[in-house]
Amino acid sequence: MYEPIFALFCERVKESIQSGTFAKLTLAKTIGDTEIKNIYFRLVLNEDNTYSISLTTRYKTEEIESIHALDEALMVLGTYIKNPFLTALLFTTVNDVTFKVNKKNAGSIVEQEPTFKNASPVMLEMIEKGIV
C-alpha cells in the first residue's frame, strides 16, 4: 500500500515550509482521461501573518480554489491519490521530490536536483516576516 510512503511525502512538504525551501506542489498524471486535470498547492499569507494553503483544482472547463490549513490541505490531496492522480511533485530549493503510485498500489519517492532556485514569493515573504 502507498499510504505510509504518502505520509512520508507529506512530512517532506511540511519540512520544506518550516525550513523556508518550499517552491510549489502539483498533483499530475491522471488515470485515463478525466474531468480533473491537476491540482496546485500554494502558500497564501494571511493578514495576521499566519499562512494557509490554496488548493486550485483545474478541470477541463473551470478552476476551483479552496483555502485550507496545512494538515487539512494534505488530507484533501490524499483523497486524490489514485483517484485519479498517480503523481505528486514537491518542488523545493533543495531538491524536487516526486511521489508516485504504481499499478500494484506501491508508493515510491524519488529525489532529483531542484527545478527552482528560489522559494515561492509567499515563502520568501514569510521568511522575511519571521513567520517560518
PDB file of C-alpha atoms in Angstrom:
ATOM      1  CA  MET A   1       0.000   0.000   0.000  1.00  0.00           C
ATOM      2  CA  TYR A   2       1.147   3.528  -0.813  1.00  0.00           C
ATOM      3  CA  GLU A   3      -0.251   5.325   2.279  1.00  0.00           C
ATOM      4  CA  PRO A   4       2.885   5.105   4.503  1.00  0.00           C
ATOM      5  CA  ILE A   5       5.016   6.483   1.659  1.00  0.00           C
ATOM      6  CA  PHE A   6       2.482   9.280   1.026  1.00  0.00           C
ATOM      7  CA  ALA A   7       2.654  10.128   4.753  1.00  0.00           C
ATOM      8  CA  LEU A   8       6.448  10.481   4.386  1.00  0.00           C
ATOM      9  CA  PHE A   9       5.892  12.717   1.348  1.00  0.00           C
ATOM     10  CA  CYS A  10       3.531  14.906   3.426  1.00  0.00           C
ATOM     11  CA  GLU A  11       6.230  15.222   6.084  1.00  0.00           C
ATOM     12  CA  ARG A  12       8.632  16.415   3.390  1.00  0.00           C
ATOM     13  CA  VAL A  13       6.084  19.069   2.371  1.00  0.00           C
ATOM     14  CA  LYS A  14       5.806  20.293   5.981  1.00  0.00           C
ATOM     15  CA  GLU A  15       9.598  20.294   6.376  1.00  0.00           C
ATOM     16  CA  SER A  16      10.035  22.363   3.208  1.00  0.00           C
ATOM     17  CA  ILE A  17       7.611  25.001   4.526  1.00  0.00           C
ATOM     18  CA  GLN A  18       9.196  25.032   8.003  1.00  0.00           C
ATOM     19  CA  SER A  19      12.706  25.334   6.547  1.00  0.00           C
ATOM     20  CA  GLY A  20      11.721  28.025   4.025  1.00  0.00           C
ATOM     21  CA  THR A  21      12.605  25.984   0.910  1.00  0.00           C
ATOM     22  CA  PHE A  22       9.071  25.395  -0.467  1.00  0.00           C
ATOM     23  CA  ALA A  23       8.560  26.473  -4.098  1.00  0.00           C
ATOM     24  CA  LYS A  24       5.369  24.670  -5.217  1.00  0.00           C
ATOM     25  CA  LEU A  25       3.448  21.395  -5.204  1.00  0.00           C
ATOM     26  CA  THR A  26       1.388  19.864  -8.001  1.00  0.00           C
ATOM     27  CA  LEU A  27      -0.679  16.716  -8.458  1.00  0.00           C
ATOM     28  CA  ALA A  28      -0.389  15.403 -12.001  1.00  0.00           C
ATOM     29  CA  LYS A  29      -0.609  12.315 -14.234  1.00  0.00           C
ATOM     30  CA  THR A  30      -4.202  11.153 -14.010  1.00  0.00           C
ATOM     31  CA  ILE A  31      -5.504   7.660 -14.652  1.00  0.00           C
ATOM     32  CA  GLY A  32      -7.172   7.899 -18.084  1.00  0.00           C
ATOM     33  CA  ASP A  33      -8.957  10.952 -19.493  1.00  0.00           C
ATOM     34  CA  THR A  34     -10.560  12.701 -16.535  1.00  0.00           C
ATOM     35  CA  GLU A  35     -12.517  15.901 -15.996  1.00  0.00           C
ATOM     36  CA  ILE A  36      -9.951  16.972 -13.421  1.00  0.00           C
ATOM     37  CA  LYS A  37      -6.565  17.864 -14.912  1.00  0.00           C
ATOM     38  CA  ASN A  38      -4.361  18.865 -11.977  1.00  0.00           C
ATOM     39  CA  ILE A  39      -4.260  20.401  -8.521  1.00  0.00           C
ATOM     40  CA  TYR A  40      -1.901  23.182  -7.459  1.00  0.00           C
ATOM     41  CA  PHE A  41      -0.934  23.626  -3.804  1.00  0.00           C
ATOM     42  CA  ARG A  42       0.311  27.134  -2.938  1.00  0.00           C
ATOM     43  CA  LEU A  43       1.068  29.127   0.175  1.00  0.00           C
ATOM     44  CA  VAL A  44      -1.147  32.105   0.991  1.00  0.00           C
ATOM     45  CA  LEU A  45      -0.132  34.713   3.555  1.00  0.00           C
ATOM     46  CA  ASN A  46      -2.972  35.769   5.838  1.00  0.00           C
ATOM     47  CA  GLU A  47      -3.436  39.296   7.212  1.00  0.00           C
ATOM     48  CA  ASP A  48      -2.494  38.130  10.719  1.00  0.00           C
ATOM     49  CA  ASN A  49       0.902  36.867   9.451  1.00  0.00           C
ATOM     50  CA  THR A  50      -0.130  33.227   9.516  1.00  0.00           C
ATOM     51  CA  TYR A  51      -0.345  31.153   6.367  1.00  0.00           C
ATOM     52  CA  SER A  52      -2.897  28.960   4.682  1.00  0.00           C
ATOM     53  CA  ILE A  53      -2.806  26.663   1.692  1.00  0.00           C
ATOM     54  CA  SER A  54      -4.601  27.476  -1.541  1.00  0.00           C
ATOM     55  CA  LEU A  55      -5.659  24.396  -3.489  1.00  0.00           C
ATOM     56  CA  THR A  56      -6.506  25.249  -7.086  1.00  0.00           C
ATOM     57  CA  THR A  57      -8.259  22.343  -8.759  1.00  0.00           C
ATOM     58  CA  ARG A  58      -8.144  22.642 -12.538  1.00  0.00           C
ATOM     59  CA  TYR A  59     -10.872  20.881 -14.510  1.00  0.00           C
ATOM     60  CA  LYS A  60     -11.321  20.799 -18.289  1.00  0.00           C
ATOM     61  CA  THR A  61     -13.761  23.717 -18.161  1.00  0.00           C
ATOM     62  CA  GLU A  62     -13.094  25.565 -14.884  1.00  0.00           C
ATOM     63  CA  GLU A  63     -10.808  26.135 -11.901  1.00  0.00           C
ATOM     64  CA  ILE A  64     -11.935  25.983  -8.287  1.00  0.00           C
ATOM     65  CA  GLU A  65      -9.835  27.426  -5.469  1.00  0.00           C
ATOM     66  CA  SER A  66     -10.228  26.459  -1.824  1.00  0.00           C
ATOM     67  CA  ILE A  67      -8.279  27.628   1.232  1.00  0.00           C
ATOM     68  CA  HIS A  68      -7.164  25.199   3.956  1.00  0.00           C
ATOM     69  CA  ALA A  69      -4.902  24.783   6.962  1.00  0.00           C
ATOM     70  CA  LEU A  70      -1.754  22.792   6.106  1.00  0.00           C
ATOM     71  CA  ASP A  71      -2.799  19.412   7.578  1.00  0.00           C
ATOM     72  CA  GLU A  72      -6.273  19.729   6.079  1.00  0.00           C
ATOM     73  CA  ALA A  73      -4.820  20.542   2.633  1.00  0.00           C
ATOM     74  CA  LEU A  74      -2.571  17.467   2.792  1.00  0.00           C
ATOM     75  CA  MET A  75      -5.574  15.306   3.745  1.00  0.00           C
ATOM     76  CA  VAL A  76      -7.511  16.704   0.777  1.00  0.00           C
ATOM     77  CA  LEU A  77      -4.568  15.902  -1.524  1.00  0.00           C
ATOM     78  CA  GLY A  78      -4.508  12.369  -0.124  1.00  0.00           C
ATOM     79  CA  THR A  79      -8.093  11.802  -1.262  1.00  0.00           C
ATOM     80  CA  TYR A  80      -6.992  12.415  -4.870  1.00  0.00           C
ATOM     81  CA  ILE A  81      -4.130   9.894  -4.874  1.00  0.00           C
ATOM     82  CA  LYS A  82      -5.155   7.060  -7.221  1.00  0.00           C
ATOM     83  CA  ASN A  83      -8.418   8.966  -7.616  1.00  0.00           C
ATOM     84  CA  PRO A  84      -7.350   9.973 -10.286  1.00  0.00           C
ATOM     85  CA  PHE A  85      -3.741  11.172  -9.666  1.00  0.00           C
ATOM     86  CA  LEU A  86      -0.712   8.893  -9.668  1.00  0.00           C
ATOM     87  CA  THR A  87       1.955  11.533  -9.049  1.00  0.00           C
ATOM     88  CA  ALA A  88       2.581  14.377  -6.596  1.00  0.00           C
ATOM     89  CA  LEU A  89       5.520  16.718  -7.255  1.00  0.00           C
ATOM     90  CA  LEU A  90       7.049  18.820  -4.497  1.00  0.00           C
ATOM     91  CA  PHE A  91       9.432  21.486  -5.732  1.00  0.00           C
ATOM     92  CA  THR A  92      11.855  22.934  -3.180  1.00  0.00           C
ATOM     93  CA  THR A  93      15.049  24.930  -3.483  1.00  0.00           C
ATOM     94  CA  VAL A  94      16.973  21.900  -2.164  1.00  0.00           C
ATOM     95  CA  ASN A  95      15.504  19.197  -4.406  1.00  0.00           C
ATOM     96  CA  ASP A  96      12.441  18.037  -6.303  1.00  0.00           C
ATOM     97  CA  VAL A  97      10.579  15.260  -4.515  1.00  0.00           C
ATOM     98  CA  THR A  98       8.266  13.068  -6.605  1.00  0.00           C
ATOM     99  CA  PHE A  99       5.726  10.716  -5.026  1.00  0.00           C
ATOM    100  CA  LYS A 100       4.376   8.023  -7.368  1.00  0.00           C
ATOM    101  CA  VAL A 101       1.898   5.154  -7.077  1.00  0.00           C
ATOM    102  CA  ASN A 102       2.337   2.196  -9.426  1.00  0.00           C
ATOM    103  CA  LYS A 103      -0.231  -0.312 -10.745  1.00  0.00           C
ATOM    104  CA  LYS A 104       0.478  -2.625  -7.810  1.00  0.00           C
ATOM    105  CA  ASN A 105      -0.534   0.176  -5.400  1.00  0.00           C
ATOM    106  CA  ALA A 106       3.034   0.637  -4.148  1.00  0.00           C
ATOM    107  CA  GLY A 107       4.261   4.140  -3.409  1.00  0.00           C
ATOM    108  CA  SER A 108       7.732   5.493  -4.049  1.00  0.00           C
ATOM    109  CA  ILE A 109       9.609   8.739  -3.530  1.00  0.00           C
ATOM    110  CA  VAL A 110      12.264   9.909  -5.975  1.00  0.00           C
ATOM    111  CA  GLU A 111      14.503  12.926  -5.385  1.00  0.00           C
ATOM    112  CA  GLN A 112      16.141  14.960  -8.131  1.00  0.00           C
ATOM    113  CA  GLU A 113      18.083  18.176  -8.499  1.00  0.00           C
ATOM    114  CA  PRO A 114      15.900  21.244  -7.823  1.00  0.00           C
ATOM    115  CA  THR A 115      13.977  22.817 -10.694  1.00  0.00           C
ATOM    116  CA  PHE A 116      13.595  26.101  -8.792  1.00  0.00           C
ATOM    117  CA  LYS A 117      16.461  28.179  -7.440  1.00  0.00           C
ATOM    118  CA  ASN A 118      14.171  30.315  -5.253  1.00  0.00           C
ATOM    119  CA  ALA A 119      11.354  29.534  -2.864  1.00  0.00           C
ATOM    120  CA  SER A 120       7.867  30.765  -3.773  1.00  0.00           C
ATOM    121  CA  PRO A 121       7.307  34.538  -3.396  1.00  0.00           C
ATOM    122  CA  VAL A 122       4.960  33.914  -0.455  1.00  0.00           C
ATOM    123  CA  MET A 123       7.579  31.641   1.173  1.00  0.00           C
ATOM    124  CA  LEU A 124      10.176  34.393   0.790  1.00  0.00           C
ATOM    125  CA  GLU A 125       7.781  36.927   2.342  1.00  0.00           C
ATOM    126  CA  MET A 126       7.104  34.535   5.242  1.00  0.00           C
ATOM    127  CA  ILE A 127      10.857  34.213   5.861  1.00  0.00           C
ATOM    128  CA  GLU A 128      11.266  37.993   5.711  1.00  0.00           C
ATOM    129  CA  LYS A 129       8.493  38.465   8.281  1.00  0.00           C
ATOM    130  CA  GLY A 130       9.909  35.752  10.534  1.00  0.00           C
ATOM    131  CA  ILE A 131       6.843  33.507  10.218  1.00  0.00           C
ATOM    132  CA  VAL A 132       8.991  30.412   9.497  1.00  0.00           C
TER     133      VAL A 132
END
